[in-house]
Amino acid sequence: MAHLVPIDDPADLRLSDYVRLTDVQLRKTLEVEEGLFIAEGDKVVRRAVETGHPVRSFLMAAKWLEALSDLLDRVEAPVYVVDDAVAEAVTGYAVHRGALASMARLPLPSVPGVLTRARRDLVLEDLDVPQRPVSPPRRILILEDLADHGNVGAIFRCAAALGVEAIILSPRCADPLYRRAVKVSMGAVFAIPYARMTNWHDGLAELREAGFQLLALTPDQAAVPMDKIAMGDRVALMLGSEGDGLSSHWLHEADEPVCIPMSTDAMALGVDSLNVVAAAAIACHSLMRG
């Protein structure tokens, strides 16, 4: 059972996991060094716990204790109870989504590991939880250098909703466990198996060796429309960064460039592409129909 710890001093060192949550550079350093991430809101916190992430602590106002009482009864962790002013002084913003939880990161699986089994198995393999048979993924996404955490979270949510089975990140892609990514994904980052490449230049070779057909999504309307492409048994759809799209190297490495056809009216208005989240949603729908 979690134990309640009232705190009225924002400088209390027990709150150090929650300091300056809006400072991206600080949080990147602190969270990597401490091996933690922050989950925000009732639903997201519950999903993090359900997928086996250990709770380091909770931070919340007293008014949220009852709504989370069933969860708090099951978790051995301190619950730092603060008023709204202390929460804002520590985190740097007005906390209004119920609870924050500092969670321990689990070891990230390798790319080959994700390509052979689901993250649920990787998360729960050492726990006394019944396992369900899982086939190796057939439809996956590869994200190259997306910088915006919100976009990464939204793509995870699209992938989970549309049945994509795994996501591979380039070495410089934004962290799916950064607070904003977790929040925007509504916890989908805990449901989709993912791994991070260690070698950008040769990283796609592992996917090809595993039998994946590599499709590169591009705004170029000369490419094959996504809904017309002949898909093999295992397909990896590559999505590029928000500004520049896929690098020329990865475009060259792809088996086939594909596009989302734009209407002639849109082209006449100078609208020649979609933002990466909208493109990902449409492309994922086509990917899962193939």
PDB file of N, CA and C in Angstrom, residues 53-107:
ATOM      1  N   HIS A  53       5.568  -1.128 -15.210  1.00  0.00           N
ATOM      2  CA  HIS A  53       6.550  -0.111 -14.853  1.00  0.00           C
ATOM      3  C   HIS A  53       6.499   0.161 -13.345  1.00  0.00           C
ATOM      4  N   PRO A  54       7.594  -0.008 -12.631  1.00  0.00           N
ATOM      5  CA  PRO A  54       7.606   0.246 -11.191  1.00  0.00           C
ATOM      6  C   PRO A  54       7.393   1.729 -10.888  1.00  0.00           C
ATOM      7  N   VAL A  55       6.629   2.007  -9.831  1.00  0.00           N
ATOM      8  CA  VAL A  55       6.362   3.376  -9.410  1.00  0.00           C
ATOM      9  C   VAL A  55       7.416   3.804  -8.394  1.00  0.00           C
ATOM     10  N   ARG A  56       8.084   4.919  -8.664  1.00  0.00           N
ATOM     11  CA  ARG A  56       9.023   5.491  -7.701  1.00  0.00           C
ATOM     12  C   ARG A  56       8.277   6.321  -6.656  1.00  0.00           C
ATOM     13  N   SER A  57       7.311   7.127  -7.134  1.00  0.00           N
ATOM     14  CA  SER A  57       6.509   7.954  -6.229  1.00  0.00           C
ATOM     15  C   SER A  57       5.348   8.554  -6.996  1.00  0.00           C
ATOM     16  N   PHE A  58       4.383   9.113  -6.252  1.00  0.00           N
ATOM     17  CA  PHE A  58       3.283   9.883  -6.807  1.00  0.00           C
ATOM     18  C   PHE A  58       3.376  11.313  -6.290  1.00  0.00           C
ATOM     19  N   LEU A  59       2.832  12.247  -7.077  1.00  0.00           N
ATOM     20  CA  LEU A  59       2.694  13.638  -6.649  1.00  0.00           C
ATOM     21  C   LEU A  59       1.272  14.069  -6.982  1.00  0.00           C
ATOM     22  N   MET A  60       0.502  14.486  -5.974  1.00  0.00           N
ATOM     23  CA  MET A  60      -0.881  14.860  -6.244  1.00  0.00           C
ATOM     24  C   MET A  60      -1.448  15.710  -5.123  1.00  0.00           C
ATOM     25  N   ALA A  61      -2.532  16.403  -5.438  1.00  0.00           N
ATOM     26  CA  ALA A  61      -3.285  17.139  -4.425  1.00  0.00           C
ATOM     27  C   ALA A  61      -4.203  16.164  -3.698  1.00  0.00           C
ATOM     28  N   ALA A  62      -4.586  16.521  -2.479  1.00  0.00           N
ATOM     29  CA  ALA A  62      -5.422  15.642  -1.655  1.00  0.00           C
ATOM     30  C   ALA A  62      -6.741  15.307  -2.336  1.00  0.00           C
ATOM     31  N   LYS A  63      -7.249  16.240  -3.161  1.00  0.00           N
ATOM     32  CA  LYS A  63      -8.557  16.019  -3.782  1.00  0.00           C
ATOM     33  C   LYS A  63      -8.572  14.856  -4.762  1.00  0.00           C
ATOM     34  N   TRP A  64      -7.392  14.371  -5.197  1.00  0.00           N
ATOM     35  CA  TRP A  64      -7.330  13.280  -6.157  1.00  0.00           C
ATOM     36  C   TRP A  64      -7.124  11.920  -5.497  1.00  0.00           C
ATOM     37  N   LEU A  65      -6.955  11.890  -4.194  1.00  0.00           N
ATOM     38  CA  LEU A  65      -6.635  10.633  -3.520  1.00  0.00           C
ATOM     39  C   LEU A  65      -7.751   9.600  -3.663  1.00  0.00           C
ATOM     40  N   GLU A  66      -8.986  10.037  -3.516  1.00  0.00           N
ATOM     41  CA  GLU A  66     -10.097   9.084  -3.562  1.00  0.00           C
ATOM     42  C   GLU A  66     -10.217   8.431  -4.934  1.00  0.00           C
ATOM     43  N   ALA A  67     -10.075   9.226  -6.004  1.00  0.00           N
ATOM     44  CA  ALA A  67     -10.227   8.685  -7.358  1.00  0.00           C
ATOM     45  C   ALA A  67      -9.178   7.628  -7.672  1.00  0.00           C
ATOM     46  N   LEU A  68      -8.016   7.727  -7.031  1.00  0.00           N
ATOM     47  CA  LEU A  68      -6.938   6.774  -7.290  1.00  0.00           C
ATOM     48  C   LEU A  68      -6.727   5.801  -6.138  1.00  0.00           C
ATOM     49  N   SER A  69      -7.670   5.752  -5.222  1.00  0.00           N
ATOM     50  CA  SER A  69      -7.483   4.951  -4.013  1.00  0.00           C
ATOM     51  C   SER A  69      -7.247   3.474  -4.321  1.00  0.00           C
ATOM     52  N   ASP A  70      -7.948   2.921  -5.322  1.00  0.00           N
ATOM     53  CA  ASP A  70      -7.765   1.502  -5.638  1.00  0.00           C
ATOM     54  C   ASP A  70      -6.360   1.215  -6.130  1.00  0.00           C
ATOM     55  N   LEU A  71      -5.790   2.144  -6.916  1.00  0.00           N
ATOM     56  CA  LEU A  71      -4.421   1.971  -7.404  1.00  0.00           C
ATOM     57  C   LEU A  71      -3.420   2.143  -6.268  1.00  0.00           C
ATOM     58  N   LEU A  72      -3.627   3.161  -5.456  1.00  0.00           N
ATOM     59  CA  LEU A  72      -2.708   3.427  -4.353  1.00  0.00           C
ATOM     60  C   LEU A  72      -2.678   2.271  -3.360  1.00  0.00           C
ATOM     61  N   ASP A  73      -3.789   1.566  -3.218  1.00  0.00           N
ATOM     62  CA  ASP A  73      -3.850   0.415  -2.318  1.00  0.00           C
ATOM     63  C   ASP A  73      -2.984  -0.741  -2.807  1.00  0.00           C
ATOM     64  N   ARG A  74      -2.667  -0.742  -4.118  1.00  0.00           N
ATOM     65  CA  ARG A  74      -1.927  -1.874  -4.698  1.00  0.00           C
ATOM     66  C   ARG A  74      -0.448  -1.592  -4.908  1.00  0.00           C
ATOM     67  N   VAL A  75      -0.028  -0.350  -4.689  1.00  0.00           N
ATOM     68  CA  VAL A  75       1.333   0.054  -5.042  1.00  0.00           C
ATOM     69  C   VAL A  75       2.116   0.455  -3.791  1.00  0.00           C
ATOM     70  N   GLU A  76       3.335  -0.047  -3.681  1.00  0.00           N
ATOM     71  CA  GLU A  76       4.218   0.335  -2.582  1.00  0.00           C
ATOM     72  C   GLU A  76       5.089   1.503  -3.045  1.00  0.00           C
ATOM     73  N   ALA A  77       4.656   2.713  -2.764  1.00  0.00           N
ATOM     74  CA  ALA A  77       5.420   3.904  -3.150  1.00  0.00           C
ATOM     75  C   ALA A  77       4.920   5.092  -2.348  1.00  0.00           C
ATOM     76  N   PRO A  78       5.770   6.075  -2.098  1.00  0.00           N
ATOM     77  CA  PRO A  78       5.302   7.271  -1.390  1.00  0.00           C
ATOM     78  C   PRO A  78       4.383   8.112  -2.262  1.00  0.00           C
ATOM     79  N   VAL A  79       3.359   8.674  -1.627  1.00  0.00           N
ATOM     80  CA  VAL A  79       2.450   9.603  -2.300  1.00  0.00           C
ATOM     81  C   VAL A  79       2.694  10.976  -1.689  1.00  0.00           C
ATOM     82  N   TYR A  80       3.352  11.846  -2.444  1.00  0.00           N
ATOM     83  CA  TYR A  80       3.630  13.192  -1.962  1.00  0.00           C
ATOM     84  C   TYR A  80       2.391  14.045  -2.190  1.00  0.00           C
ATOM     85  N   VAL A  81       1.758  14.444  -1.102  1.00  0.00           N
ATOM     86  CA  VAL A  81       0.513  15.201  -1.158  1.00  0.00           C
ATOM     87  C   VAL A  81       0.843  16.674  -0.988  1.00  0.00           C
ATOM     88  N   VAL A  82       0.519  17.467  -2.009  1.00  0.00           N
ATOM     89  CA  VAL A  82       0.872  18.890  -2.016  1.00  0.00           C
ATOM     90  C   VAL A  82      -0.337  19.708  -2.441  1.00  0.00           C
ATOM     91  N   ASP A  83      -0.291  21.017  -2.150  1.00  0.00           N
ATOM     92  CA  ASP A  83      -1.359  21.869  -2.671  1.00  0.00           C
ATOM     93  C   ASP A  83      -0.980  22.345  -4.068  1.00  0.00           C
ATOM     94  N   ASP A  84      -1.903  23.007  -4.731  1.00  0.00           N
ATOM     95  CA  ASP A  84      -1.698  23.397  -6.128  1.00  0.00           C
ATOM     96  C   ASP A  84      -0.504  24.332  -6.294  1.00  0.00           C
ATOM     97  N   ALA A  85      -0.294  25.228  -5.327  1.00  0.00           N
ATOM     98  CA  ALA A  85       0.808  26.189  -5.427  1.00  0.00           C
ATOM     99  C   ALA A  85       2.156  25.475  -5.369  1.00  0.00           C
ATOM    100  N   VAL A  86       2.283  24.502  -4.492  1.00  0.00           N
ATOM    101  CA  VAL A  86       3.543  23.754  -4.386  1.00  0.00           C
ATOM    102  C   VAL A  86       3.772  22.941  -5.658  1.00  0.00           C
ATOM    103  N   ALA A  87       2.725  22.293  -6.161  1.00  0.00           N
ATOM    104  CA  ALA A  87       2.860  21.504  -7.391  1.00  0.00           C
ATOM    105  C   ALA A  87       3.339  22.368  -8.551  1.00  0.00           C
ATOM    106  N   GLU A  88       2.774  23.568  -8.673  1.00  0.00           N
ATOM    107  CA  GLU A  88       3.178  24.458  -9.767  1.00  0.00           C
ATOM    108  C   GLU A  88       4.598  24.970  -9.572  1.00  0.00           C
ATOM    109  N   ALA A  89       4.965  25.258  -8.331  1.00  0.00           N
ATOM    110  CA  ALA A  89       6.319  25.753  -8.063  1.00  0.00           C
ATOM    111  C   ALA A  89       7.365  24.692  -8.403  1.00  0.00           C
ATOM    112  N   VAL A  90       7.052  23.432  -8.163  1.00  0.00           N
ATOM    113  CA  VAL A  90       7.996  22.356  -8.438  1.00  0.00           C
ATOM    114  C   VAL A  90       8.059  22.048  -9.929  1.00  0.00           C
ATOM    115  N   THR A  91       6.893  21.854 -10.542  1.00  0.00           N
ATOM    116  CA  THR A  91       6.844  21.370 -11.927  1.00  0.00           C
ATOM    117  C   THR A  91       7.009  22.466 -12.974  1.00  0.00           C
ATOM    118  N   GLY A  92       6.622  23.696 -12.633  1.00  0.00           N
ATOM    119  CA  GLY A  92       6.709  24.791 -13.590  1.00  0.00           C
ATOM    120  C   GLY A  92       5.440  25.038 -14.366  1.00  0.00           C
ATOM    121  N   TYR A  93       4.351  24.352 -14.022  1.00  0.00           N
ATOM    122  CA  TYR A  93       3.075  24.593 -14.692  1.00  0.00           C
ATOM    123  C   TYR A  93       1.942  24.184 -13.756  1.00  0.00           C
ATOM    124  N   ALA A  94       0.726  24.615 -14.097  1.00  0.00           N
ATOM    125  CA  ALA A  94      -0.438  24.295 -13.271  1.00  0.00           C
ATOM    126  C   ALA A  94      -0.862  22.845 -13.531  1.00  0.00           C
ATOM    127  N   VAL A  95      -0.675  21.988 -12.549  1.00  0.00           N
ATOM    128  CA  VAL A  95      -1.007  20.573 -12.682  1.00  0.00           C
ATOM    129  C   VAL A  95      -2.501  20.404 -12.438  1.00  0.00           C
ATOM    130  N   HIS A  96      -3.227  19.936 -13.453  1.00  0.00           N
ATOM    131  CA  HIS A  96      -4.678  19.859 -13.313  1.00  0.00           C
ATOM    132  C   HIS A  96      -5.257  18.551 -13.826  1.00  0.00           C
ATOM    133  N   ARG A  97      -4.403  17.548 -14.090  1.00  0.00           N
ATOM    134  CA  ARG A  97      -4.911  16.285 -14.644  1.00  0.00           C
ATOM    135  C   ARG A  97      -4.935  15.177 -13.593  1.00  0.00           C
ATOM    136  N   GLY A  98      -4.984  15.529 -12.329  1.00  0.00           N
ATOM    137  CA  GLY A  98      -5.094  14.515 -11.292  1.00  0.00           C
ATOM    138  C   GLY A  98      -3.774  14.226 -10.639  1.00  0.00           C
ATOM    139  N   ALA A  99      -3.080  13.204 -11.098  1.00  0.00           N
ATOM    140  CA  ALA A  99      -1.845  12.772 -10.449  1.00  0.00           C
ATOM    141  C   ALA A  99      -0.677  12.793 -11.421  1.00  0.00           C
ATOM    142  N   LEU A 100       0.501  12.972 -10.854  1.00  0.00           N
ATOM    143  CA  LEU A 100       1.742  12.711 -11.560  1.00  0.00           C
ATOM    144  C   LEU A 100       2.383  11.502 -10.886  1.00  0.00           C
ATOM    145  N   ALA A 101       3.058  10.700 -11.652  1.00  0.00           N
ATOM    146  CA  ALA A 101       3.782   9.574 -11.080  1.00  0.00           C
ATOM    147  C   ALA A 101       5.162   9.510 -11.707  1.00  0.00           C
ATOM    148  N   SER A 102       6.159   9.317 -10.867  1.00  0.00           N
ATOM    149  CA  SER A 102       7.513   9.071 -11.346  1.00  0.00           C
ATOM    150  C   SER A 102       7.677   7.561 -11.469  1.00  0.00           C
ATOM    151  N   MET A 103       7.953   7.107 -12.685  1.00  0.00           N
ATOM    152  CA  MET A 103       8.016   5.672 -12.984  1.00  0.00           C
ATOM    153  C   MET A 103       9.440   5.288 -13.385  1.00  0.00           C
ATOM    154  N   ALA A 104       9.838   4.078 -13.019  1.00  0.00           N
ATOM    155  CA  ALA A 104      11.139   3.570 -13.443  1.00  0.00           C
ATOM    156  C   ALA A 104      11.047   3.052 -14.876  1.00  0.00           C
ATOM    157  N   ARG A 105      12.030   3.398 -15.679  1.00  0.00           N
ATOM    158  CA  ARG A 105      12.089   2.884 -17.047  1.00  0.00           C
ATOM    159  C   ARG A 105      12.487   1.404 -17.033  1.00  0.00           C
ATOM    160  N   LEU A 106      11.902   0.655 -17.925  1.00  0.00           N
ATOM    161  CA  LEU A 106      12.291  -0.738 -18.124  1.00  0.00           C
ATOM    162  C   LEU A 106      13.376  -0.791 -19.203  1.00  0.00           C
ATOM    163  N   PRO A 107      14.222  -1.809 -19.169  1.00  0.00           N
ATOM    164  CA  PRO A 107      15.247  -1.927 -20.210  1.00  0.00           C
ATOM    165  C   PRO A 107      14.604  -1.943 -21.593  1.00  0.00           C
TER     166      PRO A 107
END
